[in-house]
Coordinates of C-alpha atoms in Angstrom, one line a residue:
X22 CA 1.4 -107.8 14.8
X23 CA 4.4 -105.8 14.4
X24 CA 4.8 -102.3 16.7
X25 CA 4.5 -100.7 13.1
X26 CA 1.8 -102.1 11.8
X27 CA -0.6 -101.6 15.2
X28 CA 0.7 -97.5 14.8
X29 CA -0.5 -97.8 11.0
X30 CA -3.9 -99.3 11.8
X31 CA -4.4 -96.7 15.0
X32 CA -4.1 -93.8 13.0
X33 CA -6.6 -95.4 10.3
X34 CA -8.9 -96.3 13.4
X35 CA -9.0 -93.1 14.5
X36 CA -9.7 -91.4 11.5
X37 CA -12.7 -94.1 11.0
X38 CA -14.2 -93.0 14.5
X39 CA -14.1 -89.1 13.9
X40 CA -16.0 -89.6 10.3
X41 CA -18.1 -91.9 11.8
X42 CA -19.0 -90.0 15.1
X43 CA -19.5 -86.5 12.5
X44 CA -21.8 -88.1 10.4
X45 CA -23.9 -89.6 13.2
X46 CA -23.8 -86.5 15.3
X47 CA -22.9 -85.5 19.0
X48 CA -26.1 -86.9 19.9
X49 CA -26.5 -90.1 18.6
X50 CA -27.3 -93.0 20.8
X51 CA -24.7 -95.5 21.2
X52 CA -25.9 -98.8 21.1
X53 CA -23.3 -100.6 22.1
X54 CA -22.7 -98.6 24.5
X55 CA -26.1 -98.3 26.5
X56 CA -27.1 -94.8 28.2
X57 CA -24.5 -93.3 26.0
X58 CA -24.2 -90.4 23.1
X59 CA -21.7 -90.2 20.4
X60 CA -20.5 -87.0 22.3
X61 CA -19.6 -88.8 25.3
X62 CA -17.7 -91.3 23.3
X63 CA -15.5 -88.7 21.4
X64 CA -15.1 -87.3 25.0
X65 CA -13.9 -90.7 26.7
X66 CA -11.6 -91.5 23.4
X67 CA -9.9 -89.0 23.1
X68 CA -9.1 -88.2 26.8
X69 CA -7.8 -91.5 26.9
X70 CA -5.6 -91.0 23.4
X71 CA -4.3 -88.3 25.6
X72 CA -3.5 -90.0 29.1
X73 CA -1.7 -92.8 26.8
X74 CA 0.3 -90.2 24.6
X75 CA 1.4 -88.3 28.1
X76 CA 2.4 -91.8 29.1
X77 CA 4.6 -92.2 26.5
X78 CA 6.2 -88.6 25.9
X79 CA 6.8 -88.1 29.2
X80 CA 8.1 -91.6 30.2
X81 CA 5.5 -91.9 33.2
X82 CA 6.9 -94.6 35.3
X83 CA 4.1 -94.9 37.7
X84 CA 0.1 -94.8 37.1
X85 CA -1.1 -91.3 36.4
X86 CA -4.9 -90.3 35.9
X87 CA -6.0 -88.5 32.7
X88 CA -6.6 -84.9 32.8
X89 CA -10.4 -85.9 32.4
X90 CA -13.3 -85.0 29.5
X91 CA -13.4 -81.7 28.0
X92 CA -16.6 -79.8 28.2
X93 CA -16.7 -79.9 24.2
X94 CA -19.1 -80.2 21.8
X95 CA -20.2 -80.7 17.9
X96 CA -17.0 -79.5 15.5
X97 CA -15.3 -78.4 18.5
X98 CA -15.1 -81.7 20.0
X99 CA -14.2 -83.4 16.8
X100 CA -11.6 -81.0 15.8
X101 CA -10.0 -81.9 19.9
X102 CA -10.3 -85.1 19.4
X103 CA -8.2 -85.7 15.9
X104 CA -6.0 -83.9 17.4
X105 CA -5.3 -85.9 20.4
X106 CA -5.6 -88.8 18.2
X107 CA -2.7 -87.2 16.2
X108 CA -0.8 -86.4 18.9
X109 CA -0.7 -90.3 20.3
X110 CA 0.1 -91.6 16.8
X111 CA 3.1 -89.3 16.5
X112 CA 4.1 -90.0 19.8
X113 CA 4.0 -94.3 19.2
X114 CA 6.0 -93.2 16.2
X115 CA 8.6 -91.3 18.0
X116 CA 9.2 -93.5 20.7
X117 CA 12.2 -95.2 21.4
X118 CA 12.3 -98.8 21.0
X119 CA 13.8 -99.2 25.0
X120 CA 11.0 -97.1 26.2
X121 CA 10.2 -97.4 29.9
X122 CA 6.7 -95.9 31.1
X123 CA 4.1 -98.0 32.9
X124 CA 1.7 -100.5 31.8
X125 CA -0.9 -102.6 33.0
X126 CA -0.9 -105.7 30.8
X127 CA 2.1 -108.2 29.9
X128 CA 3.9 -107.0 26.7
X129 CA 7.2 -107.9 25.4
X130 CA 8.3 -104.2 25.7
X131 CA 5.9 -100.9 26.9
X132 CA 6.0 -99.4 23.4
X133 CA 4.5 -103.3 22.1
X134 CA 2.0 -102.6 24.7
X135 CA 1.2 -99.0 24.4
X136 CA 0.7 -99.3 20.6
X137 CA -1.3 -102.7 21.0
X138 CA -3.6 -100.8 23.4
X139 CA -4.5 -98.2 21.7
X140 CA -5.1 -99.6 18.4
X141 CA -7.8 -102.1 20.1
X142 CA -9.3 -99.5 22.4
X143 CA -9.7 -97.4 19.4
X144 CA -11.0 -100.0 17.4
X145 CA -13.6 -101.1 19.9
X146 CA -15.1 -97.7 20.1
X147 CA -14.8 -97.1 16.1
X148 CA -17.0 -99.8 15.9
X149 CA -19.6 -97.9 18.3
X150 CA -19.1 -95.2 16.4
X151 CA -20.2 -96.9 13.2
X152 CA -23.0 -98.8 14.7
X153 CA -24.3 -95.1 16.3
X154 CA -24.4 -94.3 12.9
X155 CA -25.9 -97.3 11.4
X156 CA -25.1 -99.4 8.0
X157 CA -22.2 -101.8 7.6
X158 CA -19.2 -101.9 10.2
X159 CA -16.0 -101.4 9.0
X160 CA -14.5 -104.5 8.5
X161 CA -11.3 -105.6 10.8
X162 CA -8.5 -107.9 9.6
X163 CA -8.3 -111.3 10.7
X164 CA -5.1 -110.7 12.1
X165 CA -5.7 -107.5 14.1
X166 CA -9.5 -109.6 15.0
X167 CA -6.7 -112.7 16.3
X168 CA -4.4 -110.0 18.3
X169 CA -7.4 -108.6 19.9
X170 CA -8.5 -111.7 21.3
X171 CA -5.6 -112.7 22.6
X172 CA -5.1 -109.1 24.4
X173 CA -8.9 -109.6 25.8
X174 CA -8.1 -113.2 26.9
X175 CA -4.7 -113.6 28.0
X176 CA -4.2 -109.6 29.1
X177 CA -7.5 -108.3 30.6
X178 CA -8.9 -110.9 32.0
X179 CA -6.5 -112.9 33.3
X180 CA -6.4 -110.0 36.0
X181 CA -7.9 -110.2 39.4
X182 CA -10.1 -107.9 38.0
X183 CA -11.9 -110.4 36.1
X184 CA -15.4 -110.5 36.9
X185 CA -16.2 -113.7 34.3
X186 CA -16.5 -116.3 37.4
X187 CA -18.9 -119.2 38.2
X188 CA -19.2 -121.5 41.1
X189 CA -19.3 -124.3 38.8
X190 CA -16.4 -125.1 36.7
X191 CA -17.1 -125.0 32.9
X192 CA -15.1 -124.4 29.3
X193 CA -15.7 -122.1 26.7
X194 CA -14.0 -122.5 23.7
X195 CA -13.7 -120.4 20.7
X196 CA -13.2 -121.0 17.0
X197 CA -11.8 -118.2 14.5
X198 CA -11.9 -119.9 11.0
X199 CA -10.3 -117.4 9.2
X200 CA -6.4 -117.5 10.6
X201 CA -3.5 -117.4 8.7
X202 CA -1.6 -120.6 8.3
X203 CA 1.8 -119.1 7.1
X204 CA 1.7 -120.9 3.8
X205 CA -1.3 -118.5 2.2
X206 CA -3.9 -120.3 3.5
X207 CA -6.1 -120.4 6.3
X208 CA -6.6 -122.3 8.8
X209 CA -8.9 -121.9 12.7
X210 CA -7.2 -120.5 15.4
X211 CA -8.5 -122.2 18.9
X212 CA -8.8 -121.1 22.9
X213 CA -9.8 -122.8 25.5
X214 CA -11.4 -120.9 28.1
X215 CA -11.8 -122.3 31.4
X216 CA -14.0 -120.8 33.7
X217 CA -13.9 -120.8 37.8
X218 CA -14.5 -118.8 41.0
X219 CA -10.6 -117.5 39.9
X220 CA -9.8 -115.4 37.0
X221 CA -10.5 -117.3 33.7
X222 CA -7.4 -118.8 32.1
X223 CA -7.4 -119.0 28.4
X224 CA -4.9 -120.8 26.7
X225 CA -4.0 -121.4 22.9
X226 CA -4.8 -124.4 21.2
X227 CA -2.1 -126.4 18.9
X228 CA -3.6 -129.3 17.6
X229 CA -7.2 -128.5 17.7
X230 CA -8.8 -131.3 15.9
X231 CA -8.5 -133.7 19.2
X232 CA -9.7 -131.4 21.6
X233 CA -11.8 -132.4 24.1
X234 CA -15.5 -131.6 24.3
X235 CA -16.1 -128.3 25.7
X236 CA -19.5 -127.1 27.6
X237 CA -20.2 -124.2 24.7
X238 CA -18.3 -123.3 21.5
X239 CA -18.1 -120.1 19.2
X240 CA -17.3 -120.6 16.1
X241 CA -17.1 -117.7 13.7
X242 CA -14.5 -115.1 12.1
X243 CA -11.5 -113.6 14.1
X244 CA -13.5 -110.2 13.9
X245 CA -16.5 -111.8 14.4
X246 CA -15.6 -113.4 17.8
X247 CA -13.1 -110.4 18.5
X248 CA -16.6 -107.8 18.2
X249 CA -18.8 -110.8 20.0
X250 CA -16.2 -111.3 22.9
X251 CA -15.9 -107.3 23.7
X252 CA -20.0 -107.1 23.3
X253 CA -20.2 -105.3 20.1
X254 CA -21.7 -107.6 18.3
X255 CA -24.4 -110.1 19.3
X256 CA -24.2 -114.2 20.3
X257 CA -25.7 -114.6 16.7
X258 CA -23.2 -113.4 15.1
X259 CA -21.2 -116.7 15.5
X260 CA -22.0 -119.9 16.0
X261 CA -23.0 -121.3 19.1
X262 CA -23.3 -125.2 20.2
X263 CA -23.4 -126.3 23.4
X264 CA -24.7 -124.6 26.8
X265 CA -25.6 -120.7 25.8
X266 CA -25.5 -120.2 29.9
X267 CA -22.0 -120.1 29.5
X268 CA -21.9 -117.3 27.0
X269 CA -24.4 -115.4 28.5
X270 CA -21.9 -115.7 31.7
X271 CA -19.4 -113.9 29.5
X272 CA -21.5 -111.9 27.7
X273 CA -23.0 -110.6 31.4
X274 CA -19.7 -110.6 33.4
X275 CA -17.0 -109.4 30.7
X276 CA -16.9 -105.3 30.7
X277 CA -14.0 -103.9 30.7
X278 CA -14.0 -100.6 32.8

């Protein structure tokens, strides 16, 4: 997705979350996000909206800590909160294309990144948002679904951070059905996830009716394994054949903190 494009959709994100989290109330409970209220989501949002905008503005070229949660609540929260939210779009917006500032995940250039970041971790926590309040999720484009994935795969946890280990080797592999195929159609997109005592490694599939036999497949839409893969939606939401263990490892071992 173009740097454009990922501004556009985190200002529509945002607005998505602050309806969502009014309508549900400050003290909703977030199931997707267990032991939590729809106030302490707001809180954590927007503080981070913040951190990344002061990032950006400022030209940060070395890891800086947010200035922390405010001790907010109800309208008062909301009305901090869209404005933060504001704030980081109009700053993404502003930014040069050479920016320099630090990041924490390969991008092709730290505006790419900034902009890709914050439109997934705002998406994410739209969607607990929506599901605090119950009814239908928003839906999410195939396309932003297909970036997502690749962020969570290639970006988070190919880190040493990675927690999604096993002493014995298997593959997960994972089927989004719903991909563009540049001609108006669409066609699957394909990873291969291979699993170890090191990081995983995910890689990209071309060609993916010969691949070989993995140990479990997911097979679904691009938001439907995007929102399965970050743990806000259920295993049956897609399809799954082959050894559940191995997405229960994921499912049990994937968090992002």
């Amino acid at each position: 997705m173009a740097i454009s494009e990922n501004i556009a959709a985190l200002a529509a994100e945002g607005r998505l979350l602050a309806a969502a989290a009014g309508a549900a109330g400050p003290g909703a409970s977030v199931p997707t996000c267990p032991g939590w209220q729809v106030r302490h989501l707001v809180r954590h949002t927007g503080m981070v909206h913040r951190w990344a905008a002061d990032l950006v503005t400022e030209g940060h070229r070395k890891y800086r800590p947010g200035d922390g949660e405010p001790d907010l609540d109800g309208e008062e929260l909301l009305d901090w909160f869209r404005a933060g939210h504001r704030h980081l779009v109009e700053a993404l917006e502003a930014a040069p294309a050479d920016l320099d500032c630090w990041t924490f995940l390969p991008a092709p250039s730290p505006l790419a990144f900034w902009a890709r970041r914050q439109l997934h971790e705002t998406t994410v926590h739209r969607v607990d948002a929506e599901s605090a309040l119950g009814g239908p999720l928003t839906p999410v484009t195939a396309e932003h679904a297909l970036d997502g994935i690749d962020e969570l795969l290639t970006g988070f946890h190919a880190r040493s951070t990675s927690k999604v280990r096993t002493g014995t080797p298997r593959t997960l592999r994972l089927w989004a059905t719903d991909a563009a195929d540049g001609a108006g159609g669409r066609t699957d997109a394909v990873w291969t996830v291979r699993l170890s005592a090191e990081p995983p490694t995910a890689v990209r599939e071309h060609g993916s009716g010969h691949l070989p036999p993995a140990d479990c497949e997911l097979r679904g839409t691009a938001e439907g394994i995007y929102l399965t893969l970050w743990n806000r939606l259920p295993l049956s939401a897609v399809t799954l054949t082959g050894d559940r263990a191995v997405a229960r490892l994921w499912a049990d071992r994937s968090a992002v903190t």
